[in-house]
mmCIF file of C-alpha atoms in Angstrom:
data_model
loop_
_atom_site.group_PDB
_atom_site.id
_atom_site.type_symbol
_atom_site.label_atom_id
_atom_site.label_comp_id
_atom_site.label_asym_id
_atom_site.label_seq_id
_atom_site.Cartn_x
_atom_site.Cartn_y
_atom_site.Cartn_z
ATOM 1 C CA UNK A 1 -82.721 87.317 -54.508
ATOM 2 C CA UNK A 2 -86.243 86.717 -55.492
ATOM 3 C CA UNK A 3 -87.410 88.111 -52.109
ATOM 4 C CA UNK A 4 -85.339 91.514 -52.923
ATOM 5 C CA UNK A 5 -86.516 91.879 -56.274
ATOM 6 C CA UNK A 6 -89.916 91.833 -54.650
ATOM 7 C CA UNK A 7 -88.729 94.402 -52.334
ATOM 8 C CA UNK A 8 -88.201 92.294 -48.628
ATOM 9 C CA UNK A 9 -85.779 94.432 -47.138
ATOM 10 C CA UNK A 10 -84.721 92.064 -44.866
ATOM 11 C CA UNK A 11 -84.025 89.589 -47.561
ATOM 12 C CA UNK A 12 -82.035 92.597 -49.627
ATOM 13 C CA UNK A 13 -80.006 92.537 -46.477
ATOM 14 C CA UNK A 14 -78.885 89.115 -46.254
ATOM 15 C CA UNK A 15 -78.240 89.007 -49.915
ATOM 16 C CA UNK A 16 -75.868 91.990 -49.745
ATOM 17 C CA UNK A 17 -74.244 90.751 -47.173
ATOM 18 C CA UNK A 18 -73.840 87.319 -48.095
ATOM 19 C CA UNK A 19 -72.709 88.641 -51.938
ATOM 20 C CA UNK A 20 -70.097 91.051 -50.206
ATOM 21 C CA UNK A 21 -68.168 87.914 -48.774
ATOM 22 C CA UNK A 22 -68.229 86.339 -52.108
ATOM 23 C CA UNK A 23 -67.098 89.632 -53.860
ATOM 24 C CA UNK A 24 -64.335 90.709 -51.513
ATOM 25 C CA UNK A 25 -62.794 86.885 -51.570
ATOM 26 C CA UNK A 26 -63.099 87.326 -55.476
ATOM 27 C CA UNK A 27 -61.605 90.945 -55.794
ATOM 28 C CA UNK A 28 -58.710 89.982 -53.505
ATOM 29 C CA UNK A 29 -57.906 86.977 -55.055
ATOM 30 C CA UNK A 30 -57.734 88.826 -58.551
ATOM 31 C CA UNK A 31 -56.296 91.896 -57.332
ATOM 32 C CA UNK A 32 -53.218 90.319 -55.131
ATOM 33 C CA UNK A 33 -52.163 88.803 -58.628
ATOM 34 C CA UNK A 34 -51.714 92.094 -59.963
ATOM 35 C CA UNK A 35 -50.185 93.773 -56.776
ATOM 36 C CA UNK A 36 -53.031 95.666 -55.476
ATOM 37 C CA UNK A 37 -54.247 95.957 -52.034
ATOM 38 C CA UNK A 38 -57.150 95.396 -49.806
ATOM 39 C CA UNK A 39 -58.580 99.099 -50.101
ATOM 40 C CA UNK A 40 -59.226 98.775 -53.591
ATOM 41 C CA UNK A 41 -60.811 95.316 -53.163
ATOM 42 C CA UNK A 42 -63.183 96.952 -50.806
ATOM 43 C CA UNK A 43 -63.827 99.917 -52.964
ATOM 44 C CA UNK A 44 -64.274 97.468 -55.971
ATOM 45 C CA UNK A 45 -66.667 95.083 -53.494
ATOM 46 C CA UNK A 46 -68.734 98.158 -52.847
ATOM 47 C CA UNK A 47 -68.747 99.098 -56.456
ATOM 48 C CA UNK A 48 -70.371 95.770 -57.192
ATOM 49 C CA UNK A 49 -72.775 95.930 -54.355
ATOM 50 C CA UNK A 50 -74.014 99.124 -55.478
ATOM 51 C CA UNK A 51 -74.407 97.577 -58.918
ATOM 52 C CA UNK A 52 -76.126 94.657 -58.021
ATOM 53 C CA UNK A 53 -78.524 96.995 -56.023
ATOM 54 C CA UNK A 54 -79.186 99.264 -58.974
ATOM 55 C CA UNK A 55 -79.330 96.166 -61.702
ATOM 56 C CA UNK A 56 -81.369 93.901 -59.479
ATOM 57 C CA UNK A 57 -84.024 93.965 -62.077
ATOM 58 C CA UNK A 58 -81.595 92.371 -64.594
ATOM 59 C CA UNK A 59 -81.752 89.302 -62.707
ATOM 60 C CA UNK A 60 -83.837 86.694 -64.661
ATOM 61 C CA UNK A 61 -85.723 84.443 -62.171
ATOM 62 C CA UNK A 62 -85.347 81.222 -64.798
ATOM 63 C CA UNK A 63 -81.612 81.701 -64.888
ATOM 64 C CA UNK A 64 -78.968 80.517 -62.341
ATOM 65 C CA UNK A 65 -77.845 83.302 -59.839
ATOM 66 C CA UNK A 66 -74.230 82.775 -59.776
ATOM 67 C CA UNK A 67 -73.543 83.599 -63.527
ATOM 68 C CA UNK A 68 -75.277 86.937 -63.223
ATOM 69 C CA UNK A 69 -73.166 87.810 -60.259
ATOM 70 C CA UNK A 70 -70.088 86.748 -61.676
ATOM 71 C CA UNK A 71 -70.961 88.795 -65.016
ATOM 72 C CA UNK A 72 -71.460 91.784 -62.752
ATOM 73 C CA UNK A 73 -68.184 91.640 -60.854
ATOM 74 C CA UNK A 74 -66.219 90.446 -63.679
ATOM 75 C CA UNK A 75 -67.260 93.549 -65.654
ATOM 76 C CA UNK A 76 -66.380 95.946 -62.752
ATOM 77 C CA UNK A 77 -62.966 94.292 -62.535
ATOM 78 C CA UNK A 78 -62.137 95.043 -66.198
ATOM 79 C CA UNK A 79 -63.648 98.454 -65.856
ATOM 80 C CA UNK A 80 -61.657 99.154 -62.828
ATOM 81 C CA UNK A 81 -58.296 98.102 -64.607
ATOM 82 C CA UNK A 82 -59.401 100.115 -67.502
ATOM 83 C CA UNK A 83 -60.038 103.220 -65.469
ATOM 84 C CA UNK A 84 -56.416 102.300 -63.670
ATOM 85 C CA UNK A 85 -54.741 101.986 -67.457
ATOM 86 C CA UNK A 86 -54.023 98.268 -66.538
ATOM 87 C CA UNK A 87 -54.240 96.217 -69.244
ATOM 88 C CA UNK A 88 -57.242 93.785 -69.658
ATOM 89 C CA UNK A 89 -55.029 91.016 -70.761
ATOM 90 C CA UNK A 90 -54.010 90.949 -66.998
ATOM 91 C CA UNK A 91 -57.242 89.769 -66.050
ATOM 92 C CA UNK A 92 -56.753 85.915 -65.098
ATOM 93 C CA UNK A 93 -59.217 83.820 -67.045
ATOM 94 C CA UNK A 94 -61.787 82.834 -64.477
ATOM 95 C CA UNK A 95 -64.562 80.943 -64.137
ATOM 96 C CA UNK A 96 -67.975 81.217 -62.686
ATOM 97 C CA UNK A 97 -67.141 78.805 -59.683
ATOM 98 C CA UNK A 98 -64.630 81.721 -58.691
ATOM 99 C CA UNK A 99 -67.221 83.733 -57.504
ATOM 100 C CA UNK A 100 -68.392 81.315 -54.767
ATOM 101 C CA UNK A 101 -65.230 81.370 -52.863
ATOM 102 C CA UNK A 102 -65.604 82.682 -49.750
ATOM 103 C CA UNK A 103 -64.014 85.262 -47.403
ATOM 104 C CA UNK A 104 -64.718 86.493 -43.770
ATOM 105 C CA UNK A 105 -62.715 89.752 -43.308
ATOM 106 C CA UNK A 106 -65.090 92.443 -42.552
ATOM 107 C CA UNK A 107 -62.953 95.067 -41.002
ATOM 108 C CA UNK A 108 -61.424 96.546 -44.182
ATOM 109 C CA UNK A 109 -62.857 100.177 -44.937
ATOM 110 C CA UNK A 110 -63.437 101.601 -48.783
ATOM 111 C CA UNK A 111 -61.453 104.943 -49.435
ATOM 112 C CA UNK A 112 -64.661 106.815 -50.211
ATOM 113 C CA UNK A 113 -67.527 108.033 -47.801
ATOM 114 C CA UNK A 114 -71.023 108.039 -48.719
ATOM 115 C CA UNK A 115 -72.208 111.240 -46.972
ATOM 116 C CA UNK A 116 -69.319 113.186 -48.476
ATOM 117 C CA UNK A 117 -70.114 111.814 -52.044
ATOM 118 C CA UNK A 118 -73.742 112.825 -51.720
ATOM 119 C CA UNK A 119 -72.932 116.269 -51.477
ATOM 120 C CA UNK A 120 -71.976 116.277 -55.171
ATOM 121 C CA UNK A 121 -75.362 115.224 -56.005
ATOM 122 C CA UNK A 122 -78.050 117.472 -57.053
ATOM 123 C CA UNK A 123 -80.279 118.793 -54.178
ATOM 124 C CA UNK A 124 -83.202 116.597 -54.732
ATOM 125 C CA UNK A 125 -81.624 113.261 -55.259
ATOM 126 C CA UNK A 126 -79.513 114.061 -52.075
ATOM 127 C CA UNK A 127 -82.333 114.451 -50.059
ATOM 128 C CA UNK A 128 -84.117 111.888 -51.024
ATOM 129 C CA UNK A 129 -81.334 109.364 -50.400
ATOM 130 C CA UNK A 130 -80.171 110.887 -47.001
ATOM 131 C CA UNK A 131 -83.981 110.637 -45.846
ATOM 132 C CA UNK A 132 -84.794 107.045 -47.104
ATOM 133 C CA UNK A 133 -81.473 105.079 -47.193
ATOM 134 C CA UNK A 134 -79.642 106.916 -43.944
ATOM 135 C CA UNK A 135 -81.950 108.386 -42.130
ATOM 136 C CA UNK A 136 -84.385 105.387 -42.550
ATOM 137 C CA UNK A 137 -87.494 107.399 -43.129
ATOM 138 C CA UNK A 138 -90.344 106.043 -45.464
ATOM 139 C CA UNK A 139 -91.083 107.143 -48.799
ATOM 140 C CA UNK A 140 -93.804 109.550 -48.036
ATOM 141 C CA UNK A 141 -91.963 111.000 -45.143
ATOM 142 C CA UNK A 142 -88.821 111.766 -47.408
ATOM 143 C CA UNK A 143 -91.720 113.129 -50.013
ATOM 144 C CA UNK A 144 -92.631 115.798 -47.444
ATOM 145 C CA UNK A 145 -89.398 116.239 -46.051
ATOM 146 C CA UNK A 146 -87.668 116.875 -49.700
ATOM 147 C CA UNK A 147 -91.215 118.481 -50.715
ATOM 148 C CA UNK A 148 -91.287 116.102 -53.776
ATOM 149 C CA UNK A 149 -94.145 113.781 -54.727
ATOM 150 C CA UNK A 150 -93.794 110.203 -53.422
ATOM 151 C CA UNK A 151 -92.925 108.708 -56.972
ATOM 152 C CA UNK A 152 -90.622 111.858 -57.419
ATOM 153 C CA UNK A 153 -88.574 110.504 -54.462
ATOM 154 C CA UNK A 154 -88.375 106.919 -55.476
ATOM 155 C CA UNK A 155 -87.157 108.157 -59.205
ATOM 156 C CA UNK A 156 -84.580 110.313 -57.216
ATOM 157 C CA UNK A 157 -83.230 107.625 -55.488
ATOM 158 C CA UNK A 158 -83.169 105.322 -58.611
ATOM 159 C CA UNK A 159 -81.142 108.061 -60.629
ATOM 160 C CA UNK A 160 -79.145 109.361 -57.365
ATOM 161 C CA UNK A 161 -77.799 105.766 -56.995
ATOM 162 C CA UNK A 162 -76.705 105.526 -60.443
ATOM 163 C CA UNK A 163 -75.072 108.999 -60.220
ATOM 164 C CA UNK A 164 -73.483 107.921 -57.060
ATOM 165 C CA UNK A 165 -71.899 104.773 -58.753
ATOM 166 C CA UNK A 166 -70.553 106.928 -61.608
ATOM 167 C CA UNK A 167 -69.055 109.435 -58.848
ATOM 168 C CA UNK A 168 -67.194 106.157 -57.186
ATOM 169 C CA UNK A 169 -65.874 104.864 -60.242
ATOM 170 C CA UNK A 170 -64.443 108.557 -61.056
ATOM 171 C CA UNK A 171 -62.847 108.595 -57.565
ATOM 172 C CA UNK A 172 -61.386 105.267 -57.365
ATOM 173 C CA UNK A 173 -59.096 106.189 -60.471
ATOM 174 C CA UNK A 174 -55.547 106.601 -59.261
ATOM 175 C CA UNK B 1 -66.961 103.568 -45.227
ATOM 176 C CA UNK B 2 -67.578 100.249 -44.223
ATOM 177 C CA UNK B 3 -69.542 97.812 -46.832
ATOM 178 C CA UNK B 4 -71.667 96.816 -44.014
ATOM 179 C CA UNK B 5 -72.913 100.646 -43.793
ATOM 180 C CA UNK B 6 -73.320 100.783 -47.557
ATOM 181 C CA UNK B 7 -75.710 97.651 -47.189
ATOM 182 C CA UNK B 8 -77.813 99.045 -44.367
ATOM 183 C CA UNK B 9 -78.243 102.125 -46.649
ATOM 184 C CA UNK B 10 -79.437 100.197 -49.654
ATOM 185 C CA UNK B 11 -81.219 97.808 -47.869
ATOM 186 C CA UNK B 12 -83.611 100.856 -46.080
ATOM 187 C CA UNK B 13 -86.780 101.240 -48.383
ATOM 188 C CA UNK B 14 -85.938 98.438 -50.547
ATOM 189 C CA UNK B 15 -88.764 99.479 -53.603
ATOM 190 C CA UNK B 16 -90.090 96.121 -55.379
ATOM 191 C CA UNK B 17 -88.659 95.868 -59.097
ATOM 192 C CA UNK B 18 -90.183 94.623 -62.304
ATOM 193 C CA UNK B 19 -88.391 91.587 -63.341
ATOM 194 C CA UNK B 20 -90.191 92.104 -67.136
ATOM 195 C CA UNK B 21 -88.950 95.905 -67.187
ATOM 196 C CA UNK B 22 -85.732 94.960 -69.172
ATOM 197 C CA UNK B 23 -87.700 92.847 -72.036
ATOM 198 C CA UNK B 24 -90.610 95.469 -72.135
ATOM 199 C CA UNK B 25 -87.848 98.408 -72.943
ATOM 200 C CA UNK B 26 -86.479 96.030 -75.794
ATOM 201 C CA UNK B 27 -90.318 95.326 -76.708
ATOM 202 C CA UNK B 28 -90.979 99.203 -76.374
ATOM 203 C CA UNK B 29 -87.916 100.149 -78.544
ATOM 204 C CA UNK B 30 -89.049 97.877 -81.350
ATOM 205 C CA UNK B 31 -92.131 99.143 -81.779
ATOM 206 C CA UNK B 32 -91.345 102.736 -81.514
ATOM 207 C CA UNK B 33 -87.912 102.261 -83.599
ATOM 208 C CA UNK B 34 -90.269 100.505 -86.451
ATOM 209 C CA UNK B 35 -92.624 103.405 -86.043
ATOM 210 C CA UNK B 36 -89.899 105.663 -86.909
ATOM 211 C CA UNK B 37 -88.329 104.073 -89.436
ATOM 212 C CA UNK B 38 -91.603 103.812 -91.535
ATOM 213 C CA UNK B 39 -92.537 107.099 -91.004
ATOM 214 C CA UNK B 40 -88.995 108.409 -92.224
ATOM 215 C CA UNK B 41 -89.338 106.092 -95.399
ATOM 216 C CA UNK B 42 -92.691 107.512 -96.343
ATOM 217 C CA UNK B 43 -91.599 111.144 -95.527
ATOM 218 C CA UNK B 44 -88.498 111.035 -97.344
ATOM 219 C CA UNK B 45 -88.927 108.514 -100.199
ATOM 220 C CA UNK B 46 -92.823 107.796 -100.282
ATOM 221 C CA UNK B 47 -94.488 104.074 -100.993
ATOM 222 C CA UNK B 48 -93.729 102.224 -104.324
ATOM 223 C CA UNK B 49 -96.722 103.157 -106.578
ATOM 224 C CA UNK B 50 -96.356 99.788 -108.232
ATOM 225 C CA UNK B 51 -97.743 97.293 -106.163
ATOM 226 C CA UNK B 52 -100.601 95.866 -108.426
ATOM 227 C CA UNK B 53 -99.099 92.750 -109.938
ATOM 228 C CA UNK B 54 -99.140 89.375 -107.710
ATOM 229 C CA UNK B 55 -94.922 89.435 -108.335
ATOM 230 C CA UNK B 56 -94.753 92.996 -106.793
ATOM 231 C CA UNK B 57 -96.436 92.138 -103.621
ATOM 232 C CA UNK B 58 -94.729 88.577 -103.564
ATOM 233 C CA UNK B 59 -91.453 90.461 -103.605
ATOM 234 C CA UNK B 60 -92.244 93.129 -101.408
ATOM 235 C CA UNK B 61 -93.761 90.701 -98.646
ATOM 236 C CA UNK B 62 -90.081 88.685 -98.963
ATOM 237 C CA UNK B 63 -88.007 91.483 -98.440
ATOM 238 C CA UNK B 64 -90.283 92.324 -95.537
ATOM 239 C CA UNK B 65 -89.840 88.600 -94.222
ATOM 240 C CA UNK B 66 -86.063 88.953 -94.576
ATOM 241 C CA UNK B 67 -85.515 92.204 -93.080
ATOM 242 C CA UNK B 68 -88.057 91.934 -90.271
ATOM 243 C CA UNK B 69 -86.719 88.459 -89.665
ATOM 244 C CA UNK B 70 -83.526 89.353 -88.849
ATOM 245 C CA UNK B 71 -84.601 92.171 -86.432
ATOM 246 C CA UNK B 72 -87.014 89.649 -84.957
ATOM 247 C CA UNK B 73 -84.372 87.143 -84.216
ATOM 248 C CA UNK B 74 -81.862 89.581 -83.144
ATOM 249 C CA UNK B 75 -84.341 91.253 -80.586
ATOM 250 C CA UNK B 76 -84.782 87.893 -78.844
ATOM 251 C CA UNK B 77 -80.961 88.051 -78.288
ATOM 252 C CA UNK B 78 -80.712 91.351 -77.619
ATOM 253 C CA UNK B 79 -83.216 90.877 -74.583
ATOM 254 C CA UNK B 80 -80.830 88.619 -73.091
ATOM 255 C CA UNK B 81 -77.468 90.363 -73.885
ATOM 256 C CA UNK B 82 -79.021 93.750 -72.100
ATOM 257 C CA UNK B 83 -78.912 91.267 -68.628
ATOM 258 C CA UNK B 84 -75.291 90.849 -67.133
ATOM 259 C CA UNK B 85 -74.124 87.199 -68.255
ATOM 260 C CA UNK B 86 -76.752 87.304 -70.896
ATOM 261 C CA UNK B 87 -73.853 86.814 -73.587
ATOM 262 C CA UNK B 88 -73.675 82.751 -72.526
ATOM 263 C CA UNK B 89 -77.050 82.497 -73.794
ATOM 264 C CA UNK B 90 -76.614 83.769 -77.321
ATOM 265 C CA UNK B 91 -75.764 81.862 -80.468
ATOM 266 C CA UNK B 92 -74.809 84.479 -83.260
ATOM 267 C CA UNK B 93 -75.848 81.155 -85.671
ATOM 268 C CA UNK B 94 -79.652 81.826 -85.225
ATOM 269 C CA UNK B 95 -79.502 85.516 -85.848
ATOM 270 C CA UNK B 96 -77.244 84.544 -89.169
ATOM 271 C CA UNK B 97 -79.954 82.470 -90.236
ATOM 272 C CA UNK B 98 -82.194 84.753 -92.414
ATOM 273 C CA UNK B 99 -78.826 85.726 -94.123
ATOM 274 C CA UNK B 100 -77.759 82.462 -95.046
ATOM 275 C CA UNK B 101 -81.764 81.767 -96.328
ATOM 276 C CA UNK B 102 -81.329 84.878 -98.276
ATOM 277 C CA UNK B 103 -78.038 84.095 -99.824
ATOM 278 C CA UNK B 104 -79.416 80.678 -100.878
ATOM 279 C CA UNK B 105 -82.403 81.902 -102.565
ATOM 280 C CA UNK B 106 -80.001 84.580 -104.493
ATOM 281 C CA UNK B 107 -77.911 81.450 -105.632
ATOM 282 C CA UNK B 108 -80.558 79.620 -106.749
ATOM 283 C CA UNK B 109 -82.158 82.505 -108.685
ATOM 284 C CA UNK B 110 -78.843 83.363 -110.205
ATOM 285 C CA UNK B 111 -78.238 80.001 -111.193
ATOM 286 C CA UNK B 112 -81.629 79.818 -113.289
ATOM 287 C CA UNK B 113 -80.725 83.078 -115.070
ATOM 288 C CA UNK B 114 -78.731 83.189 -117.780
ATOM 289 C CA UNK B 115 -75.199 85.000 -117.064
ATOM 290 C CA UNK B 116 -75.879 88.069 -119.161
ATOM 291 C CA UNK B 117 -79.011 89.218 -116.770
ATOM 292 C CA UNK B 118 -76.758 88.617 -113.575
ATOM 293 C CA UNK B 119 -75.365 92.066 -113.848
ATOM 294 C CA UNK B 120 -78.706 93.827 -113.720
ATOM 295 C CA UNK B 121 -80.187 91.174 -111.293
ATOM 296 C CA UNK B 122 -77.328 92.005 -108.819
ATOM 297 C CA UNK B 123 -77.037 95.758 -109.241
ATOM 298 C CA UNK B 124 -80.762 96.650 -109.779
ATOM 299 C CA UNK B 125 -81.376 100.185 -110.437
ATOM 300 C CA UNK B 126 -80.812 101.646 -107.539
ATOM 301 C CA UNK B 127 -78.061 100.198 -105.244
ATOM 302 C CA UNK B 128 -76.978 103.043 -104.157
ATOM 303 C CA UNK B 129 -79.977 104.804 -103.055
ATOM 304 C CA UNK B 130 -80.366 101.646 -100.961
ATOM 305 C CA UNK B 131 -77.037 101.713 -99.815
ATOM 306 C CA UNK B 132 -77.403 105.107 -98.552
ATOM 307 C CA UNK B 133 -81.000 104.926 -97.624
ATOM 308 C CA UNK B 134 -80.695 101.992 -94.860
ATOM 309 C CA UNK B 135 -77.792 103.554 -93.025
ATOM 310 C CA UNK B 136 -79.609 106.665 -92.501
ATOM 311 C CA UNK B 137 -82.962 105.489 -91.659
ATOM 312 C CA UNK B 138 -81.571 103.386 -89.089
ATOM 313 C CA UNK B 139 -79.994 106.122 -87.004
ATOM 314 C CA UNK B 140 -82.941 107.096 -84.863
ATOM 315 C CA UNK B 141 -84.156 103.570 -84.145
ATOM 316 C CA UNK B 142 -80.371 102.491 -83.269
ATOM 317 C CA UNK B 143 -80.302 105.643 -80.708
ATOM 318 C CA UNK B 144 -83.810 104.035 -79.415
ATOM 319 C CA UNK B 145 -82.418 100.979 -79.237
ATOM 320 C CA UNK B 146 -79.359 101.771 -77.282
ATOM 321 C CA UNK B 147 -81.886 103.895 -74.863
ATOM 322 C CA UNK B 148 -83.892 100.581 -74.054
ATOM 323 C CA UNK B 149 -80.396 98.422 -73.588
ATOM 324 C CA UNK B 150 -79.189 101.291 -71.219
ATOM 325 C CA UNK B 151 -82.167 100.610 -69.142
ATOM 326 C CA UNK B 152 -80.292 97.336 -68.020
ATOM 327 C CA UNK B 153 -76.939 96.553 -67.567
ATOM 328 C CA UNK B 154 -75.118 94.631 -70.716
ATOM 329 C CA UNK B 155 -71.406 92.939 -69.929
ATOM 330 C CA UNK B 156 -70.649 92.601 -73.266
ATOM 331 C CA UNK B 157 -70.849 95.866 -74.686
ATOM 332 C CA UNK B 158 -69.412 94.551 -78.656
ATOM 333 C CA UNK B 159 -71.648 91.731 -78.716
ATOM 334 C CA UNK B 160 -74.632 94.057 -77.677
ATOM 335 C CA UNK B 161 -73.702 97.077 -79.746
ATOM 336 C CA UNK B 162 -73.606 94.554 -82.826
ATOM 337 C CA UNK B 163 -77.109 93.126 -82.198
ATOM 338 C CA UNK B 164 -78.564 96.765 -81.307
ATOM 339 C CA UNK B 165 -77.022 97.728 -84.680
ATOM 340 C CA UNK B 166 -78.450 94.275 -86.173
ATOM 341 C CA UNK B 167 -82.063 95.370 -84.953
ATOM 342 C CA UNK B 168 -81.945 98.957 -86.115
ATOM 343 C CA UNK B 169 -80.569 97.926 -89.608
ATOM 344 C CA UNK B 170 -83.422 95.303 -89.842
ATOM 345 C CA UNK B 171 -86.186 97.610 -88.846
ATOM 346 C CA UNK B 172 -84.379 100.270 -91.334
ATOM 347 C CA UNK B 173 -84.377 97.604 -93.989
ATOM 348 C CA UNK B 174 -88.133 96.570 -93.568
ATOM 349 C CA UNK B 175 -89.162 100.141 -93.914
ATOM 350 C CA UNK B 176 -87.180 100.530 -96.986
ATOM 351 C CA UNK B 177 -88.367 97.851 -98.778
ATOM 352 C CA UNK B 178 -91.919 99.734 -98.867
ATOM 353 C CA UNK B 179 -90.325 102.307 -101.137
ATOM 354 C CA UNK B 180 -87.788 100.034 -103.209
ATOM 355 C CA UNK B 181 -88.641 98.867 -106.785
ATOM 356 C CA UNK B 182 -85.560 96.906 -107.150
ATOM 357 C CA UNK B 183 -87.239 93.069 -107.119
ATOM 358 C CA UNK B 184 -84.420 90.483 -107.047
ATOM 359 C CA UNK B 185 -83.429 87.878 -104.923
ATOM 360 C CA UNK B 186 -79.441 88.807 -105.506
ATOM 361 C CA UNK B 187 -80.196 92.595 -105.299
ATOM 362 C CA UNK B 188 -82.012 92.056 -102.058
ATOM 363 C CA UNK B 189 -79.302 89.643 -100.698
ATOM 364 C CA UNK B 190 -76.404 91.633 -101.580
ATOM 365 C CA UNK B 191 -77.765 95.734 -100.820
ATOM 366 C CA UNK B 192 -79.793 94.837 -98.025
ATOM 367 C CA UNK B 193 -77.914 92.170 -96.443
ATOM 368 C CA UNK B 194 -75.011 94.148 -96.754
ATOM 369 C CA UNK B 195 -76.200 97.662 -95.342
ATOM 370 C CA UNK B 196 -77.751 95.384 -92.568
ATOM 371 C CA UNK B 197 -73.916 93.875 -91.883
ATOM 372 C CA UNK B 198 -72.820 97.427 -92.105
ATOM 373 C CA UNK B 199 -75.257 98.831 -89.416
ATOM 374 C CA UNK B 200 -74.163 95.726 -87.397
ATOM 375 C CA UNK B 201 -70.091 96.619 -87.429
ATOM 376 C CA UNK B 202 -71.144 100.131 -86.831
ATOM 377 C CA UNK B 203 -73.202 99.264 -83.533
ATOM 378 C CA UNK B 204 -70.208 96.837 -82.535
ATOM 379 C CA UNK B 205 -68.147 100.161 -82.768
ATOM 380 C CA UNK B 206 -70.172 102.075 -81.020
ATOM 381 C CA UNK B 207 -71.413 99.746 -78.325
ATOM 382 C CA UNK B 208 -68.416 100.074 -75.974
ATOM 383 C CA UNK B 209 -68.738 103.880 -76.196
ATOM 384 C CA UNK B 210 -72.551 103.979 -75.335
ATOM 385 C CA UNK B 211 -73.372 101.144 -73.435
ATOM 386 C CA UNK B 212 -71.168 101.624 -70.329
ATOM 387 C CA UNK B 213 -72.647 101.647 -67.029
#
């Protein structure tokens, strides 16, 4: 987590992969109890992974990581249930330990498509995210392609990901 | 979309983040909000002109210590609440300490005065102005505080909203103290304390709407 806060891409990837397995087990367990399926669990996993990425600056290194992840996971779960008109009282009381449970099932897909969702964003955000996140260009190259400054690319990626998170939240409303 | 694809996309071109950003935003909001509160109080109401005797100076200082104390204590917790899971590390007890202190002082001061004076000590001359001014002055600082908290990710929105209101109410009361000429402890306890609590309740109600992410 500390390395990914410092901008280490490889560490960030390993972190998100590991956390996504924990999150999958967590959400499957919770959703199974209220009769929801694996696709919805995967939607939530991706919402939470996106939130962890966007909010990685809010993790305080002096604190343990698990409660931070658990708080995000639970917040997204309650938000999902509220959007879907289920009662918050349906959420079983759970402990921070629940989020460390593991699950290796990787084949599930969520119900949304990143490239298609991107089309709903403003052009600059779309271009910046596509260039850096999907096509693997550096920030400088992306700045050239999108004809904005380098700091503009960074700002557009950050805002664009937040906008994407909001879009996904709308989409998963059933 | 598979989760792996999302993770690959997110891990491309990762920027380092500033771990102090949350505390910094709250700090900036504190300074800006305080400046706005004092500015509004100064322009709309003006500073009291009777600051010539030690008694009035002591009372001004006391009101500021009380009002700013609530803000300070609440701001420390607000910086924690702004982070996911931060509500675990918040005990409302410390935030209530300034209120307990001023209530005790008010009690002592009432106890020493004859009961015929109580009415004047509690109601003061301008309780209505105090009751109206503090919440109004708090509006813009509250917006600034909410902006700062929105830079982070609170997971307990009611409590975070309440503390945002508490911080804004305290800042507003600090600014209003520069104008207010009612110098009695029971007055400060009831009308300052009461309006700050009012701001806190308003914050708790608005929190879930303003702070969602």
